[in-house]
Short mmCIF file of C-alpha atoms and ligand atoms in Angstrom, two decimals:
data_model
loop_
_atom_site.label_atom_id
_atom_site.label_comp_id
_atom_site.label_asym_id
_atom_site.label_seq_id
_atom_site.Cartn_x
_atom_site.Cartn_y
_atom_site.Cartn_z
CA MET A 1 0.04 -0.14 0.07
CA ARG A 2 1.02 3.16 -0.88
CA LYS A 3 1.11 4.91 2.55
CA ARG A 4 2.55 8.25 1.99
CA ALA A 5 0.00 8.46 -0.98
CA LEU A 6 -2.63 7.81 1.54
CA GLN A 7 -1.27 10.34 4.01
CA LEU A 8 -1.74 12.85 1.00
CA PHE A 9 -5.13 11.63 0.50
CA VAL A 10 -5.77 12.26 4.26
CA ASN A 11 -4.24 15.93 4.03
CA CYS A 12 -6.13 16.80 0.85
CA LEU A 13 -9.38 16.35 2.92
CA LEU A 14 -7.85 18.35 5.66
CA VAL A 15 -7.68 21.38 3.14
CA SER A 16 -11.10 20.59 2.03
CA ALA A 17 -11.82 21.71 6.08
CA ILE A 18 -15.03 19.33 6.41
CA LEU A 19 -17.03 20.40 9.13
CA TRP A 20 -18.11 17.54 11.49
CA SER A 21 -20.22 17.37 14.37
CA MET A 22 -18.28 15.86 16.94
CA PRO A 23 -18.34 11.78 16.49
CA SER A 24 -18.56 9.50 19.46
CA ARG A 25 -15.31 8.88 21.32
CA SER A 26 -15.02 5.43 19.69
CA ALA A 27 -15.67 6.52 16.37
CA ILE A 28 -13.03 8.62 14.02
CA PRO A 29 -14.07 10.48 10.83
CA PHE A 30 -11.92 10.15 8.01
CA SER A 31 -11.95 13.51 7.32
CA SER A 32 -12.20 15.33 10.47
CA GLY A 33 -9.44 17.93 11.06
CA ARG A 34 -7.01 16.74 13.56
CA ALA A 35 -3.74 15.54 13.03
CA ALA A 36 -3.89 12.58 15.62
CA GLN A 37 -6.87 11.00 13.80
CA ASN A 38 -5.14 11.86 10.59
CA VAL A 39 -2.49 9.37 11.42
CA LEU A 40 -4.58 6.90 12.79
CA LEU A 41 -6.29 6.76 9.38
CA ALA A 42 -3.38 6.81 7.15
CA GLN A 43 -2.51 3.59 9.01
CA ASN A 44 -5.99 2.12 8.69
CA ALA A 45 -5.43 -1.61 8.13
CA GLN A 46 -9.09 -1.47 6.87
CA VAL A 47 -9.23 1.42 4.54
CA GLN A 48 -6.02 0.23 3.13
CA ALA A 49 -7.45 -3.69 2.84
CA ALA A 50 -10.43 -2.33 1.28
CA LEU A 51 -8.17 -0.43 -1.47
CA ALA A 52 -6.19 -3.75 -2.15
CA TRP A 53 -9.07 -6.08 -2.45
CA PHE A 54 -10.38 -4.86 -5.97
CA LYS A 55 -7.23 -5.65 -7.88
CA PRO A 56 -7.15 -9.71 -7.11
CA HIS A 57 -10.98 -9.76 -7.68
CA LEU A 58 -11.11 -8.06 -11.09
CA ASN A 59 -12.63 -11.46 -12.80
CA TRP A 60 -15.19 -11.63 -10.35
CA ILE A 61 -16.15 -7.94 -10.66
CA ASN A 62 -15.94 -8.23 -14.49
CA ASP A 63 -17.82 -11.49 -14.43
CA GLU A 64 -20.36 -9.83 -12.43
CA GLN A 65 -20.75 -7.06 -14.75
CA ALA A 66 -21.46 -9.63 -17.46
CA ARG A 67 -24.16 -11.34 -15.66
CA LEU A 68 -26.08 -8.47 -14.33
CA THR A 69 -25.92 -6.91 -18.03
CA GLU A 70 -27.61 -9.95 -19.35
CA ILE A 71 -30.35 -9.68 -17.14
CA PRO A 72 -33.18 -7.02 -19.14
CA ALA A 73 -33.86 -3.89 -17.36
CA PRO A 74 -36.00 -1.99 -20.03
CA PRO A 75 -37.43 1.02 -18.50
CA PHE A 76 -40.43 0.53 -16.15
CA ALA A 77 -39.40 -3.38 -15.69
CA GLU A 78 -36.24 -3.35 -13.79
CA THR A 79 -37.18 -6.07 -11.07
CA LYS A 80 -35.28 -9.12 -12.11
CA ARG A 81 -32.07 -7.18 -12.20
CA ALA A 82 -32.87 -5.37 -8.71
CA GLU A 83 -33.45 -8.92 -7.46
CA ALA A 84 -30.02 -10.26 -8.73
CA VAL A 85 -28.40 -6.99 -6.83
CA LYS A 86 -30.35 -7.61 -3.69
CA VAL A 87 -29.16 -11.01 -3.28
CA LEU A 88 -25.69 -10.00 -4.08
CA LEU A 89 -25.58 -6.87 -1.46
CA SER A 90 -27.24 -9.32 1.02
CA ALA A 91 -24.34 -11.57 0.62
CA PHE A 92 -21.85 -8.51 1.79
CA GLY A 93 -23.53 -8.17 5.17
CA LEU A 94 -25.78 -5.54 4.27
CA ASP A 95 -29.56 -4.89 5.67
CA VAL A 96 -31.10 -5.04 2.09
CA HIS A 97 -34.76 -4.15 1.03
CA LEU A 98 -36.80 -2.85 -1.80
CA ASP A 99 -38.44 0.45 -1.56
CA GLN A 100 -41.98 1.55 -3.05
CA ALA A 101 -40.19 2.70 -6.44
CA GLY A 102 -38.33 -0.61 -6.59
CA ASN A 103 -35.00 0.90 -5.75
CA VAL A 104 -32.75 -2.15 -3.79
CA ILE A 105 -30.97 -0.50 -0.89
CA GLY A 106 -28.32 -1.77 0.94
CA GLU A 107 -27.53 -0.39 4.46
CA LEU A 108 -24.01 -0.27 5.96
CA ARG A 109 -24.85 1.19 9.52
CA GLY A 110 -22.34 3.55 10.38
CA ALA A 111 -21.16 4.87 14.16
CA ASN A 112 -23.49 7.72 13.24
CA GLU A 113 -27.07 6.81 11.81
CA ARG A 114 -28.47 10.00 11.72
CA GLU A 115 -26.41 11.03 8.81
CA ILE A 116 -26.26 9.44 5.33
CA ILE A 117 -24.12 8.97 2.31
CA LEU A 118 -25.66 7.18 -0.64
CA VAL A 119 -23.90 5.83 -3.05
CA THR A 120 -26.29 4.94 -6.24
CA ALA A 121 -26.16 3.13 -9.69
CA HIS A 122 -29.11 3.01 -11.92
CA LEU A 123 -30.70 -0.36 -12.88
CA ASP A 124 -32.30 0.69 -16.09
CA THR A 125 -31.24 0.72 -19.82
CA VAL A 126 -32.60 2.27 -22.61
CA PHE A 127 -33.14 -0.78 -24.36
CA PRO A 128 -37.12 -2.45 -24.88
CA ALA A 129 -37.89 -5.46 -23.39
CA ASP A 130 -37.23 -7.68 -26.64
CA THR A 131 -33.68 -6.65 -27.23
CA GLU A 132 -31.41 -9.46 -27.30
CA ILE A 133 -28.56 -8.98 -24.45
CA LYS A 134 -25.98 -11.25 -24.78
CA VAL A 135 -22.31 -10.23 -23.56
CA ARG A 136 -19.49 -11.05 -26.32
CA ARG A 137 -16.17 -11.22 -25.06
CA ASP A 138 -13.28 -10.34 -27.69
CA LYS A 139 -9.78 -9.93 -26.37
CA ASP A 140 -9.97 -7.52 -23.57
CA LYS A 141 -13.35 -6.00 -24.35
CA MET A 142 -16.82 -6.98 -23.69
CA TYR A 143 -19.90 -5.95 -26.12
CA ALA A 144 -23.54 -5.96 -25.26
CA PRO A 145 -26.16 -3.13 -25.04
CA GLY A 146 -25.82 -1.61 -21.65
CA ILE A 147 -22.58 -3.22 -20.57
CA SER A 148 -21.09 -0.02 -19.45
CA ASP A 149 -24.11 2.13 -19.11
CA ASN A 150 -24.69 0.85 -16.33
CA GLY A 151 -23.17 -2.16 -16.21
CA THR A 152 -20.10 -0.87 -15.12
CA GLY A 153 -21.74 1.08 -12.56
CA LEU A 154 -23.71 -1.41 -10.71
CA ALA A 155 -20.61 -3.80 -10.94
CA SER A 156 -18.56 -1.43 -9.21
CA LEU A 157 -21.62 -0.83 -6.64
CA VAL A 158 -21.72 -4.30 -5.82
CA ALA A 159 -17.73 -4.74 -5.75
CA ILE A 160 -17.02 -1.65 -3.58
CA ALA A 161 -20.14 -2.78 -1.06
CA ARG A 162 -18.00 -6.38 -0.97
CA ALA A 163 -14.53 -4.76 -0.78
CA VAL A 164 -16.02 -2.45 2.19
CA HIS A 165 -17.57 -5.78 4.14
CA GLU A 166 -14.42 -7.85 3.25
CA ALA A 167 -12.35 -5.29 4.98
CA ARG A 168 -14.70 -5.21 7.67
CA LEU A 169 -14.89 -1.26 7.48
CA LYS A 170 -17.22 0.42 9.42
CA PRO A 171 -18.06 3.73 8.12
CA GLN A 172 -18.77 6.94 10.58
CA ARG A 173 -22.06 7.89 8.86
CA THR A 174 -24.26 5.20 7.47
CA ILE A 175 -23.73 4.39 3.98
CA LEU A 176 -26.79 3.14 1.54
CA PHE A 177 -25.60 0.99 -1.27
CA VAL A 178 -28.53 1.78 -3.76
CA ALA A 179 -29.36 0.26 -7.24
CA ASP A 180 -32.25 2.55 -8.59
CA VAL A 181 -34.87 2.67 -11.02
CA GLY A 182 -35.74 5.08 -13.58
CA GLU A 183 -32.52 7.14 -14.67
CA GLU A 184 -33.31 6.84 -18.50
CA GLY A 185 -35.67 8.64 -20.47
CA GLU A 186 -38.80 8.65 -19.48
CA GLY A 187 -38.11 7.05 -15.95
CA ASN A 188 -37.49 10.62 -15.23
CA LEU A 189 -35.35 10.16 -12.45
CA ARG A 190 -38.07 8.33 -10.36
CA GLY A 191 -36.14 6.36 -8.43
CA MET A 192 -33.82 8.85 -7.03
CA ARG A 193 -36.65 11.49 -6.58
CA ALA A 194 -37.96 8.54 -4.24
CA LEU A 195 -34.77 8.02 -2.39
CA VAL A 196 -34.32 11.90 -2.03
CA ASP A 197 -37.87 11.97 -0.58
CA SER A 198 -37.22 9.29 1.94
CA TYR A 199 -33.75 10.43 3.14
CA ARG A 200 -33.72 14.14 2.51
CA GLU A 201 -33.25 15.17 6.38
CA LYS A 202 -30.30 12.71 6.94
CA LEU A 203 -28.60 13.12 3.26
CA LYS A 204 -25.30 14.54 3.45
CA ALA A 205 -23.94 13.71 -0.10
CA VAL A 206 -25.24 11.45 -3.07
CA ILE A 207 -22.18 9.65 -5.18
CA VAL A 208 -23.76 8.32 -8.66
CA LEU A 209 -21.77 5.80 -10.23
CA ASP A 210 -22.72 5.78 -13.75
CA GLY A 211 -20.85 4.32 -16.90
CA SER A 212 -17.18 3.74 -17.09
CA GLY A 213 -14.03 6.27 -17.48
CA THR A 214 -12.45 8.30 -14.57
CA ASP A 215 -11.60 11.32 -16.82
CA HIS A 216 -14.69 13.64 -15.43
CA VAL A 217 -17.17 14.65 -12.55
CA THR A 218 -20.47 15.45 -12.99
CA THR A 219 -20.68 18.58 -10.88
CA LYS A 220 -23.43 20.44 -12.41
CA ALA A 221 -26.74 19.46 -13.32
CA LEU A 222 -28.01 19.89 -16.79
CA ALA A 223 -31.76 20.84 -16.97
CA SER A 224 -33.81 19.38 -19.51
CA ARG A 225 -37.51 18.80 -20.51
CA ARG A 226 -38.71 15.77 -22.47
CA LEU A 227 -42.16 17.21 -24.20
CA GLU A 228 -44.60 15.56 -26.68
CA ALA A 229 -46.87 17.31 -28.76
CA ILE A 230 -49.82 15.03 -29.98
CA VAL A 231 -52.54 16.08 -32.63
CA THR A 232 -55.64 14.46 -33.26
CA GLY A 233 -58.35 14.58 -35.72
CA PRO A 234 -61.28 12.84 -37.55
CA GLY A 235 -59.26 10.24 -39.90
CA GLY A 236 -60.64 8.86 -42.98
CA HIS A 237 -59.75 7.35 -46.36
CA SER A 238 -57.18 8.92 -48.40
CA TRP A 239 -59.12 9.25 -51.60
CA SER A 240 -62.75 9.53 -50.31
CA ASP A 241 -61.91 11.83 -47.26
CA PHE A 242 -58.96 13.60 -49.12
CA GLY A 243 -59.13 17.32 -48.20
CA ILE A 244 -60.04 16.89 -44.37
CA PRO A 245 -57.23 18.07 -42.02
CA ASN A 246 -54.56 15.42 -41.40
CA PRO A 247 -52.71 15.35 -38.03
CA ILE A 248 -49.70 14.28 -39.31
CA SER A 249 -49.73 17.02 -41.77
CA ALA A 250 -50.37 19.48 -39.03
CA LEU A 251 -47.40 17.90 -36.87
CA VAL A 252 -45.04 18.38 -39.64
CA ARG A 253 -45.81 21.96 -40.45
CA GLY A 254 -45.50 22.50 -36.69
CA SER A 255 -42.39 20.81 -36.33
CA VAL A 256 -40.72 22.65 -39.39
CA ARG A 257 -41.82 25.93 -37.80
CA PHE A 258 -40.05 24.79 -34.30
CA LEU A 259 -37.02 23.69 -36.09
CA ASN A 260 -36.24 27.14 -37.20
CA THR A 261 -35.95 28.54 -33.60
CA ARG A 262 -32.96 30.03 -32.76
CA VAL A 263 -31.15 28.55 -29.73
CA PRO A 264 -28.14 30.43 -28.04
CA ALA A 265 -24.21 29.03 -27.98
CA ASN A 266 -24.18 30.37 -24.56
CA PRO A 267 -25.88 29.31 -22.28
CA ARG A 268 -25.56 26.28 -24.63
CA THR A 269 -29.08 25.26 -25.60
CA THR A 270 -30.14 22.02 -27.37
CA PHE A 271 -33.34 20.36 -29.01
CA ASN A 272 -33.87 17.14 -30.35
CA LEU A 273 -36.82 15.41 -32.29
CA GLY A 274 -36.20 12.24 -31.12
CA GLN A 275 -39.57 10.03 -31.71
CA ILE A 276 -42.50 10.60 -34.29
CA GLU A 277 -45.32 8.56 -34.89
CA GLY A 278 -48.83 8.48 -36.04
CA GLY A 279 -51.23 6.81 -38.67
CA THR A 280 -52.17 3.13 -39.21
CA SER A 281 -51.67 2.61 -42.96
CA VAL A 282 -50.57 4.56 -45.95
CA ASN A 283 -53.76 5.01 -47.30
CA SER A 284 -55.74 6.10 -44.35
CA ILE A 285 -55.69 9.80 -43.25
CA PRO A 286 -54.34 9.61 -39.60
CA PHE A 287 -56.48 10.30 -36.66
CA GLU A 288 -53.42 10.88 -34.65
CA ALA A 289 -49.69 11.95 -34.68
CA HIS A 290 -47.08 12.15 -31.94
CA LEU A 291 -43.66 13.96 -31.46
CA LYS A 292 -41.28 13.66 -28.75
CA VAL A 293 -38.61 16.33 -28.05
CA ASP A 294 -35.99 16.81 -25.44
CA VAL A 295 -34.70 19.88 -24.88
CA ARG A 296 -31.68 20.90 -22.64
CA SER A 297 -30.19 24.16 -21.56
CA GLU A 298 -27.39 25.49 -19.16
CA SER A 299 -30.23 27.92 -18.31
CA GLU A 300 -33.92 27.20 -17.09
CA ASP A 301 -35.07 30.54 -18.93
CA GLU A 302 -33.99 28.92 -22.30
CA LEU A 303 -35.80 25.83 -21.41
CA LEU A 304 -38.94 27.49 -20.68
CA ARG A 305 -38.33 29.55 -23.92
CA LEU A 306 -38.23 26.45 -26.26
CA GLU A 307 -41.10 24.67 -24.31
CA ASN A 308 -43.24 28.02 -25.34
CA ALA A 309 -41.86 27.93 -28.61
CA LEU A 310 -42.94 23.97 -29.19
CA ARG A 311 -46.61 25.18 -28.04
CA GLU A 312 -46.27 28.20 -30.38
CA CYS A 313 -45.22 26.04 -33.38
CA MET A 314 -47.81 23.34 -33.08
CA ALA A 315 -50.67 25.92 -32.50
CA ALA A 316 -49.34 27.40 -35.88
CA GLY A 317 -49.17 24.01 -37.59
CA VAL A 318 -52.68 23.11 -36.86
CA ARG A 319 -53.73 26.74 -37.94
CA ASP A 320 -52.03 25.99 -41.29
CA GLU A 321 -53.19 22.54 -41.76
CA MET A 322 -56.92 23.92 -40.89
CA GLU A 323 -57.00 26.63 -43.16
CA SER A 324 -55.76 24.54 -45.96
CA SER A 325 -57.99 21.75 -45.56
CA ARG A 326 -60.88 21.94 -47.84
CA ASP A 327 -63.58 19.62 -45.97
CA ARG A 328 -63.74 20.57 -42.23
CA SER A 329 -67.02 18.83 -41.91
CA LYS A 330 -65.90 15.86 -40.17
CA GLY A 331 -64.37 17.92 -37.46
CA LYS A 332 -61.19 19.68 -36.57
CA LEU A 333 -57.83 19.15 -35.31
CA GLU A 334 -57.19 19.24 -31.56
CA TRP A 335 -53.50 19.40 -30.11
CA LYS A 336 -51.86 19.43 -26.88
CA VAL A 337 -48.30 19.46 -25.80
CA GLU A 338 -47.48 17.41 -22.50
CA ILE A 339 -44.59 17.28 -20.00
CA LEU A 340 -43.07 13.77 -20.21
CA GLY A 341 -40.45 14.84 -17.80
CA SER A 342 -38.53 17.58 -16.19
CA ARG A 343 -35.15 17.20 -14.78
CA PRO A 344 -34.09 20.23 -12.81
CA GLY A 345 -30.83 21.93 -12.84
CA GLY A 346 -28.31 22.68 -9.97
CA GLU A 347 -24.81 23.12 -9.09
CA LEU A 348 -22.12 21.77 -6.51
CA ALA A 349 -20.29 24.26 -4.66
CA SER A 350 -16.70 24.28 -5.51
CA ASN A 351 -15.76 24.13 -1.61
CA SER A 352 -18.01 21.62 -1.09
CA PRO A 353 -16.41 18.61 1.28
CA LEU A 354 -17.80 16.04 -1.37
CA LEU A 355 -15.90 17.60 -4.01
CA GLY A 356 -12.62 18.10 -1.81
CA SER A 357 -13.12 14.19 -1.26
CA LEU A 358 -13.00 13.48 -4.89
CA ARG A 359 -10.17 15.85 -5.58
CA ALA A 360 -8.19 14.11 -2.78
CA ALA A 361 -9.00 10.64 -4.39
CA ASP A 362 -8.01 11.69 -7.80
CA GLU A 363 -4.85 12.76 -6.39
CA PHE A 364 -4.58 9.32 -4.43
CA THR A 365 -5.13 7.46 -7.33
CA GLY A 366 -2.82 9.52 -9.69
CA ASN A 367 -6.07 10.49 -11.62
CA THR A 368 -7.17 13.80 -13.34
CA SER A 369 -10.63 14.76 -13.84
CA ARG A 370 -12.42 17.61 -15.43
CA PRO A 371 -15.59 19.07 -13.91
CA GLU A 372 -18.63 18.65 -16.11
CA ARG A 373 -22.39 19.45 -16.66
CA ALA A 374 -25.12 16.73 -17.48
CA SER A 375 -28.19 15.04 -16.98
CA THR A 376 -28.06 12.28 -14.37
CA ASP A 377 -29.39 11.34 -11.18
CA ALA A 378 -27.40 13.64 -9.41
CA ASN A 379 -29.96 16.60 -11.03
CA ILE A 380 -32.43 15.42 -7.98
CA PRO A 381 -30.28 15.99 -5.15
CA LEU A 382 -27.94 19.11 -6.67
CA SER A 383 -31.73 21.23 -7.57
CA ILE A 384 -32.41 20.95 -3.65
CA GLY A 385 -29.08 21.90 -2.63
CA ILE A 386 -27.78 18.36 -1.29
CA ASP A 387 -24.17 17.61 -2.20
CA ALA A 388 -24.07 15.18 -5.45
CA ILE A 389 -21.72 13.97 -8.18
CA ALA A 390 -21.71 11.76 -10.85
CA ILE A 391 -18.69 9.86 -11.91
CA GLY A 392 -17.85 7.15 -14.25
CA ALA A 393 -16.81 3.82 -12.47
CA GLY A 394 -13.43 3.26 -14.12
CA GLY A 395 -12.46 1.03 -17.17
CA ASN A 396 -13.32 2.47 -20.64
CA GLY A 397 -16.60 2.46 -22.71
CA GLY A 398 -18.26 3.33 -25.40
CA GLY A 399 -21.37 3.47 -27.61
CA ALA A 400 -23.63 4.19 -24.92
CA HIS A 401 -27.42 3.56 -25.81
CA SER A 402 -26.59 1.59 -28.90
CA LEU A 403 -26.39 -2.24 -29.76
CA GLN A 404 -22.75 -1.72 -30.43
CA GLU A 405 -21.86 -0.67 -26.80
CA TRP A 406 -18.40 -1.81 -25.24
CA TYR A 407 -16.66 -2.03 -22.34
CA GLU A 408 -12.84 -2.48 -21.46
CA PRO A 409 -12.07 -3.09 -18.00
CA SER A 410 -8.30 -2.60 -18.15
CA GLY A 411 -7.24 -0.55 -15.40
CA ARG A 412 -10.90 -0.33 -13.68
CA GLU A 413 -9.35 -0.82 -10.06
CA VAL A 414 -8.38 2.94 -10.32
CA GLY A 415 -12.03 4.17 -10.86
CA LEU A 416 -13.10 1.83 -8.03
CA GLN A 417 -10.29 2.88 -5.80
CA ARG A 418 -11.10 6.48 -6.69
CA ALA A 419 -15.06 6.06 -6.00
CA LEU A 420 -14.27 4.37 -2.83
CA LEU A 421 -12.09 6.87 -1.25
CA THR A 422 -14.63 9.68 -2.51
CA VAL A 423 -17.11 7.85 -0.56
CA LEU A 424 -15.07 7.36 2.60
CA GLY A 425 -14.15 10.73 2.17
CA VAL A 426 -17.68 11.67 2.77
CA SER A 427 -18.71 8.99 5.35
CA GLY A 428 -15.73 8.85 7.50
CA VAL A 429 -14.29 5.71 9.00
CA ALA A 430 -15.36 4.52 12.44
CA VAL A 431 -12.00 3.29 14.09
CA GLU A 432 -12.42 0.80 16.90
CA LYS A 433 -11.10 2.44 20.53
CA GLY A 434 -7.23 1.37 21.37
CA LYS A 435 -6.53 1.02 17.65
ZN1 ZN B 1 -26.67 6.06 -17.41
#
């Protein structure tokens, strides 16, 4: 073990000036600002054992990643995968239960049970239920939809829980290891919303393990809205009813108008027409058309502006279609724009203990990472002022949300150690009397 580096890590935590309530006499927080405790922790055999656990167990971690990835977890159907994670966490001495939302929660009781650190990895994938998921291994890579996002996060969550268990490490604050539901798309972060609702008062920090890599840390939550425009009409036969208003035509007219909406480069703002549906056959005038739009911005004002623009454009598209229809006797078009999901923005303070802990962990592992803005589970705690970050859990990955997704585990122990140290930096470690 690199004792000097660990000492450095602890020193860095000192610099981040973490305010702790005084622990009970038998418990020593990892990040308290006291030199004596510092020395104790630098020599803490359990911390060293937990850090050293990963490397000789990489095969087990990789195999669990493959196994969990092959259990389908499409949006709103994460139960089977949740059960598998529950079995694993239970085997590592945690008190495990599923909450109402479907989150798997494994509790590692701290010396101080009144304060909680949340470590999470999302269970769900973007892939529909009928997607074939079989992990293919080729040389040093694994290929499968969801193998990195979030196979890496889940395997790492489980590995960290096991490393802590094997090292018989007791944290100062309670740590909850959570595999949560509903992170992707229309899941709308419902798992994290439920967690924050349940633990709000006690929650001191949230560390989200999402995907691979160690090159970034998400400290800013990207605000987004997912909107659906729906146009309905009477519908009819393409020949005999020609001239009645057509919902697809109206939707297309509105969409073209929306595409001409200008968005600023700064604050960075984007929109995407992601899904379009409607109609029943080529020779029918449809009675319904749907368009799903994703809008994102560094500014909430811009989001609102884009949402309003979509409404105005749809209203205008419907008006254009009605005006150009020659037969309005069978009925008119109706339209609405619904909000499918809304992710609030937020930002981690640059002097937060959590960021200090991450920086110290980076230093310890010899890693460098850049702060980033993204849309993740961390949006929810950040939006209400609870410290949160999202990080990759190590190794390399690519092709997220595609069928060609891949993961390369080499060097993943760096990501695991970095994540573990970040967690311990904010949870603290309880040290037995006399040690
Ligand atoms: Zn993800």
